[in-house]
CSV table of C-alpha atoms in Angstrom, one decimal:
chain,number,residue,atom,x,y,z
D,1,MET,CA,84.1,74.6,135.4
D,2,SER,CA,84.9,78.0,136.7
D,3,THR,CA,82.7,79.9,139.2
D,4,GLU,CA,82.1,82.5,136.6
D,5,ALA,CA,80.7,79.9,134.2
D,6,ILE,CA,78.5,78.4,137.0
D,7,GLY,CA,77.0,81.8,137.6
D,8,GLY,CA,75.0,81.7,134.4
D,9,ALA,CA,75.0,83.0,130.8
D,10,ALA,CA,75.7,86.6,131.9
D,11,SER,CA,79.1,85.5,133.3
D,12,PHE,CA,80.0,83.0,130.5
D,13,ASP,CA,83.7,81.9,130.7
D,14,ALA,CA,85.2,83.2,127.4
D,15,SER,CA,88.4,81.2,128.0
D,16,THR,CA,86.8,77.8,127.4
D,17,PRO,CA,87.6,75.8,124.3
D,18,LEU,CA,84.1,76.2,123.0
D,19,ALA,CA,84.1,79.9,123.4
D,20,ARG,CA,87.5,80.2,121.6
D,21,GLU,CA,86.2,78.0,118.8
D,22,LEU,CA,83.0,80.1,118.4
D,23,ALA,CA,85.1,83.3,118.4
D,24,ASP,CA,87.5,81.9,115.8
D,25,LEU,CA,84.5,80.8,113.6
D,26,SER,CA,83.0,84.3,113.9
D,27,ASN,CA,86.3,86.0,112.9
D,28,ARG,CA,86.7,83.6,109.9
D,29,ARG,CA,83.2,84.4,108.7
D,30,ARG,CA,83.8,88.2,108.9
D,31,ASN,CA,87.2,87.9,107.1
D,32,PHE,CA,85.8,85.7,104.3
D,33,ALA,CA,82.8,88.1,103.8
D,34,LYS,CA,85.4,90.8,102.8
D,35,ARG,CA,87.2,88.6,100.3
D,36,VAL,CA,86.8,89.0,96.6
D,37,VAL,CA,87.2,85.7,94.8
D,38,PRO,CA,89.1,86.3,91.5
D,39,LEU,CA,88.1,84.6,88.3
D,40,PRO,CA,90.7,82.9,86.1
D,41,GLU,CA,91.4,84.3,82.6
D,42,THR,CA,91.1,80.8,81.0
D,43,THR,CA,89.3,77.7,82.0
D,44,ARG,CA,91.0,75.6,84.8
D,45,VAL,CA,90.3,71.9,84.4
D,46,PHE,CA,90.8,69.8,87.6
D,47,THR,CA,90.8,66.1,88.0
D,48,VAL,CA,89.9,65.2,91.7
D,49,ALA,CA,91.6,61.9,92.4
D,50,ASN,CA,92.8,59.5,95.1
D,51,GLN,CA,92.9,55.8,94.6
D,52,LYS,CA,92.1,55.4,98.3
D,53,GLY,CA,88.3,55.4,99.0
D,54,GLY,CA,86.6,57.4,101.7
D,55,VAL,CA,88.9,60.4,101.7
D,56,GLY,CA,86.2,62.9,100.8
D,57,LYS,CA,86.9,63.0,97.1
D,58,THR,CA,83.3,63.5,95.8
D,59,THR,CA,82.4,65.7,98.7
D,60,THR,CA,85.4,67.9,97.9
D,61,THR,CA,84.5,68.0,94.2
D,62,VAL,CA,80.9,69.1,94.6
D,63,ASN,CA,81.5,71.5,97.5
D,64,LEU,CA,84.4,73.3,95.9
D,65,ALA,CA,82.4,73.6,92.7
D,66,ALA,CA,79.4,75.0,94.5
D,67,ALA,CA,81.5,77.4,96.6
D,68,LEU,CA,83.1,78.8,93.4
D,69,ALA,CA,79.7,79.0,91.6
D,70,ARG,CA,78.3,80.9,94.6
D,71,SER,CA,81.3,83.2,94.4
D,72,GLY,CA,80.4,84.1,90.8
D,73,ALA,CA,82.3,81.5,88.7
D,74,ARG,CA,80.7,79.4,86.0
D,75,VAL,CA,81.5,75.8,86.9
D,76,LEU,CA,81.1,72.4,85.3
D,77,VAL,CA,81.3,69.1,87.3
D,78,ILE,CA,81.8,65.9,85.3
D,79,ASP,CA,80.8,62.8,87.3
D,80,LEU,CA,83.1,60.0,86.1
D,81,ASP,CA,82.3,57.7,89.0
D,82,PRO,CA,79.7,54.9,88.2
D,83,GLN,CA,78.2,55.4,91.7
D,84,GLY,CA,77.0,58.8,90.6
D,85,ASN,CA,77.4,60.4,94.0
D,86,ALA,CA,78.4,63.8,92.6
D,87,SER,CA,75.3,63.8,90.5
D,88,THR,CA,73.2,63.1,93.6
D,89,ALA,CA,74.8,65.8,95.6
D,90,LEU,CA,74.2,68.4,92.8
D,91,GLY,CA,70.6,67.4,92.5
D,92,VAL,CA,70.7,66.3,88.9
D,93,GLU,CA,68.9,63.4,87.3
D,94,HIS,CA,71.0,60.3,86.8
D,95,ARG,CA,68.7,57.3,86.6
D,96,ALA,CA,69.3,54.6,84.1
D,97,GLU,CA,68.7,55.8,80.5
D,98,THR,CA,69.5,59.4,81.5
D,99,PRO,CA,71.9,61.0,78.9
D,100,SER,CA,75.3,60.8,80.7
D,101,VAL,CA,79.0,61.0,80.5
D,102,TYR,CA,78.9,57.3,79.3
D,103,ASP,CA,77.3,58.6,76.0
D,104,ALA,CA,80.2,61.0,75.4
D,105,LEU,CA,82.8,58.3,76.1
D,106,ILE,CA,81.3,55.3,74.3
D,107,ARG,CA,78.8,56.8,71.8
D,108,ASP,CA,80.5,60.0,70.9
D,109,GLU,CA,77.5,62.0,71.9
D,110,PRO,CA,78.3,65.8,72.2
D,111,MET,CA,78.7,66.9,75.7
D,112,SER,CA,76.3,69.8,75.1
D,113,ASP,CA,73.5,67.3,74.9
D,114,LEU,CA,74.4,65.8,78.3
D,115,VAL,CA,75.0,68.8,80.6
D,116,GLN,CA,72.3,69.6,83.2
D,117,LYS,CA,72.0,72.7,85.3
D,118,SER,CA,72.2,72.1,89.1
D,119,PRO,CA,69.2,73.5,91.0
D,120,GLU,CA,71.6,75.0,93.5
D,121,PHE,CA,73.1,77.8,91.4
D,122,ASP,CA,72.5,79.2,88.0
D,123,THR,CA,76.2,78.9,87.1
D,124,LEU,CA,76.7,75.4,88.3
D,125,PHE,CA,76.3,72.5,85.8
D,126,CYS,CA,76.9,68.8,85.8
D,127,VAL,CA,77.4,66.0,83.3
D,128,PRO,CA,75.9,63.1,85.3
D,129,ALA,CA,77.0,59.5,85.7
D,130,THR,CA,74.6,56.5,85.4
D,131,ILE,CA,75.0,52.8,86.1
D,132,ASP,CA,76.0,52.4,82.4
D,133,LEU,CA,79.4,53.8,83.3
D,134,ALA,CA,80.2,50.6,85.3
D,135,GLY,CA,80.8,48.8,82.0
D,136,ALA,CA,82.7,51.6,80.3
D,137,GLU,CA,86.1,50.3,81.5
D,138,ILE,CA,85.7,47.1,79.4
D,139,GLU,CA,84.1,48.9,76.4
D,140,LEU,CA,86.9,51.4,76.2
D,141,VAL,CA,89.6,48.7,75.8
D,142,PRO,CA,89.3,48.0,72.1
D,143,MET,CA,88.6,51.7,71.1
D,144,VAL,CA,90.9,53.9,69.1
D,145,ALA,CA,92.5,56.6,71.3
D,146,ARG,CA,90.8,55.2,74.3
D,147,GLU,CA,92.7,57.4,76.7
D,148,GLN,CA,91.8,60.6,74.8
D,149,ARG,CA,88.0,60.2,74.5
D,150,LEU,CA,87.0,62.4,77.4
D,151,ARG,CA,89.5,65.1,76.6
D,152,SER,CA,88.2,65.3,73.0
D,153,SER,CA,84.6,65.7,74.2
D,154,VAL,CA,85.5,68.2,76.9
D,155,ASP,CA,87.7,70.4,74.7
D,156,THR,CA,85.0,70.5,72.0
D,157,TYR,CA,82.4,71.5,74.5
D,158,LEU,CA,84.5,74.1,76.2
D,159,GLN,CA,85.3,75.7,72.8
D,160,GLU,CA,81.6,75.7,71.9
D,161,SER,CA,80.7,77.3,75.2
D,162,PHE,CA,83.4,80.0,74.7
D,163,ASP,CA,82.2,80.7,71.2
D,164,ALA,CA,78.7,81.1,72.6
D,165,GLY,CA,79.8,83.6,75.2
D,166,ALA,CA,79.2,81.2,78.1
D,167,ALA,CA,82.8,80.1,78.9
D,168,TYR,CA,83.4,78.1,82.0
D,169,HIS,CA,85.9,79.2,84.6
D,170,TYR,CA,86.3,75.8,86.2
D,171,VAL,CA,85.8,72.2,85.3
D,172,PHE,CA,86.0,69.5,88.0
D,173,ILE,CA,86.2,65.8,87.1
D,174,ASP,CA,85.2,63.4,89.9
D,175,CYS,CA,87.0,60.1,89.5
D,176,PRO,CA,86.3,56.6,90.8
D,177,PRO,CA,88.6,55.3,93.5
D,178,SER,CA,90.8,53.3,91.1
D,179,LEU,CA,93.4,53.8,88.5
D,180,GLY,CA,91.6,52.3,85.5
D,181,LEU,CA,90.8,53.7,82.1
D,182,LEU,CA,88.1,56.1,83.4
D,183,THR,CA,90.7,57.7,85.7
D,184,ILE,CA,93.3,57.8,83.0
D,185,ASN,CA,90.7,59.6,80.7
D,186,ALA,CA,90.2,62.1,83.5
D,187,PHE,CA,94.0,62.7,83.9
D,188,VAL,CA,94.4,63.2,80.1
D,189,ALA,CA,91.4,65.7,80.0
D,190,ALA,CA,92.7,67.8,82.8
D,191,HIS,CA,95.5,70.4,83.4
D,192,GLU,CA,95.6,70.2,87.1
D,193,VAL,CA,95.2,67.4,89.7
D,194,LEU,CA,93.6,68.0,93.1
D,195,ILE,CA,94.2,65.3,95.7
D,196,PRO,CA,92.1,65.2,98.8
D,197,ILE,CA,94.0,63.5,101.7
D,198,GLN,CA,92.3,62.3,104.8
D,199,CYS,CA,93.9,63.3,108.1
D,200,GLU,CA,94.3,59.7,109.3
D,201,TYR,CA,96.9,57.0,109.7
D,202,TYR,CA,96.9,55.7,106.2
D,203,ALA,CA,96.8,59.1,104.5
D,204,LEU,CA,100.1,58.8,102.6
D,205,GLU,CA,99.8,55.1,101.9
D,206,GLY,CA,99.3,54.7,98.1
D,207,LEU,CA,100.0,58.3,97.4
D,208,SER,CA,103.4,57.6,96.0
D,209,GLN,CA,101.9,55.1,93.5
D,210,LEU,CA,99.3,57.7,92.5
D,211,LEU,CA,102.0,60.3,91.9
D,212,LYS,CA,104.0,57.8,89.8
D,213,ASN,CA,101.0,57.1,87.6
D,214,ILE,CA,100.4,60.9,87.2
D,215,GLN,CA,104.0,61.3,86.1
D,216,LEU,CA,103.6,58.5,83.6
D,217,ILE,CA,100.5,60.1,82.1
D,218,GLU,CA,102.3,63.5,82.1
D,219,ARG,CA,105.2,62.0,80.2
D,220,HIS,CA,103.3,59.9,77.7
D,221,LEU,CA,99.8,61.3,77.3
D,222,ASN,CA,99.4,64.8,78.8
D,223,PRO,CA,102.5,67.0,79.2
D,224,THR,CA,100.4,69.8,80.7
D,225,LEU,CA,99.3,67.8,83.7
D,226,ALA,CA,100.5,68.8,87.2
D,227,VAL,CA,99.5,68.1,90.8
D,228,SER,CA,98.6,71.7,91.7
D,229,THR,CA,96.5,71.2,94.8
D,230,ILE,CA,96.3,69.0,97.9
D,231,LEU,CA,93.5,69.5,100.4
D,232,LEU,CA,93.5,68.0,103.9
D,233,THR,CA,90.0,66.6,104.7
D,234,MET,CA,88.3,65.1,107.7
D,235,TYR,CA,90.5,67.0,110.1
D,236,ASP,CA,89.9,66.6,113.8
D,237,GLY,CA,91.8,69.2,115.7
D,238,ARG,CA,91.2,67.4,119.0
D,239,THR,CA,93.6,64.6,118.0
D,240,ARG,CA,97.4,64.7,117.8
D,241,LEU,CA,97.3,62.2,114.9
D,242,ALA,CA,95.4,64.7,112.6
D,243,PHE,CA,98.0,67.4,113.5
D,244,GLN,CA,100.9,65.0,112.7
D,245,VAL,CA,99.4,63.9,109.4
D,246,ALA,CA,98.8,67.5,108.4
D,247,GLU,CA,102.4,68.3,109.3
D,248,ASP,CA,103.7,65.4,107.3
D,249,VAL,CA,101.7,66.3,104.2
D,250,ARG,CA,102.8,70.0,104.4
D,251,SER,CA,106.5,69.0,104.8
D,252,HIS,CA,106.3,66.7,101.7
D,253,PHE,CA,104.2,69.0,99.5
D,254,PRO,CA,104.7,72.6,100.8
D,255,ASP,CA,103.7,74.3,97.6
D,256,GLN,CA,100.7,72.2,96.7
D,257,THR,CA,98.9,71.9,100.1
D,258,LEU,CA,96.2,74.4,100.8
D,259,THR,CA,96.2,76.4,104.1
D,260,ALA,CA,92.5,75.7,104.5
D,261,VAL,CA,91.6,72.3,105.9
D,262,ILE,CA,88.2,70.6,105.9
D,263,PRO,CA,87.0,69.5,109.4
D,264,ARG,CA,84.9,66.4,110.2
D,265,SER,CA,81.4,67.7,110.0
D,266,VAL,CA,78.0,66.2,110.4
D,267,ARG,CA,76.4,68.9,108.2
D,268,VAL,CA,78.8,68.1,105.3
D,269,SER,CA,77.8,64.4,105.6
D,270,GLU,CA,74.1,65.1,105.8
D,271,ALA,CA,73.8,67.4,102.8
D,272,PRO,CA,73.9,64.7,100.0
D,273,SER,CA,70.9,62.9,101.5
D,274,TYR,CA,68.9,66.1,100.7
D,275,GLY,CA,70.4,66.2,97.2
D,276,GLN,CA,72.5,69.3,98.1
D,277,THR,CA,76.0,70.4,98.8
D,278,VAL,CA,76.7,71.8,102.2
D,279,ILE,CA,77.2,75.2,100.5
D,280,SER,CA,73.5,75.4,100.0
D,281,PHE,CA,72.3,73.1,102.7
D,282,ASP,CA,74.0,75.0,105.6
D,283,PRO,CA,76.2,77.8,104.3
D,284,ASN,CA,76.9,79.1,107.8
D,285,SER,CA,78.3,75.8,109.1
D,286,PRO,CA,82.0,75.3,109.8
D,287,GLY,CA,82.3,72.7,107.0
D,288,ALA,CA,80.8,75.1,104.4
D,289,LEU,CA,83.0,77.9,105.6
D,290,SER,CA,86.1,75.7,105.2
D,291,TYR,CA,85.1,74.8,101.7
D,292,PHE,CA,84.5,78.5,100.9
D,293,GLU,CA,88.1,79.2,102.2
D,294,ALA,CA,89.6,76.4,100.2
D,295,ALA,CA,87.8,77.5,97.0
D,296,ALA,CA,89.0,81.1,97.5
D,297,GLU,CA,92.6,79.9,98.0
D,298,ILE,CA,92.4,77.8,94.8
D,299,ALA,CA,91.0,80.9,93.0
D,300,ASP,CA,93.8,83.1,94.4
D,301,ARG,CA,96.5,80.6,93.2
D,302,GLY,CA,95.1,80.7,89.7
D,303,ALA,CA,94.4,84.5,89.5
D,304,PRO,CA,96.1,86.6,86.8
D,305,THR,CA,99.1,88.5,88.0
D,306,ASP,CA,99.4,92.3,87.7
D,307,GLY,CA,102.0,91.8,85.0
D,308,ASN,CA,99.6,89.9,82.7
């Protein structure tokens, strides 16, 4: 430690890593405060998927949705994971017997009867998942058009919302960490795929298989589907490994990978235990700011051009 730093707070050493980090965070907050987040002209439907567990998939889904809702967008989250973690984070009811996405998939219930408003923001909504969804993979097998059932329900609801003057700007579908019928339904219902990738050693393992499956679905079931967005999560700037993984992902997917990265953050991890996203739990934290930046970048990429 320098003699200036030993001298006390009045002579704080501004060249330390902590000081530089705090200055950078302050600059990012000021820059983001000036940003205007554009709204898309038509609804953008994302499936958030990665067959590898523990990459921040659900965390990314709910925090991007909350960040966009706070920025003025009307957002719907569809929880397609039987664990119901997205429903928990958004503070919506998802106990057994609660009307849920299972009822849309298996019982043809209209999605308008299943949507709940999140207590976080007036423009943030969720179709919850209950434990019933755990058996849906088996129940879907004998059904007619089993891969299209979520898409039919979503399209009908989005049209009803548009006709009622309450159109959604974004829909995020949170998938289970597998490539079963639930995930296939999510891919068929969406236009864009968002893949969170953890900045660790096994980050790219299994990604090629996921991309092959997406290509098969695009070819045979949903010609409008495309991998539009890759988000680097759990980034630890202190390690060379995280930097190398980020470089590898950017070199393989230069157009899809967002500039914003999501750091490892205690506040991001704590928020779901309070039934909140980090956007409402601690909006000034580095994790929340990173999700705000990622959401703004996604919005910018889908903004109408001047020529439209």
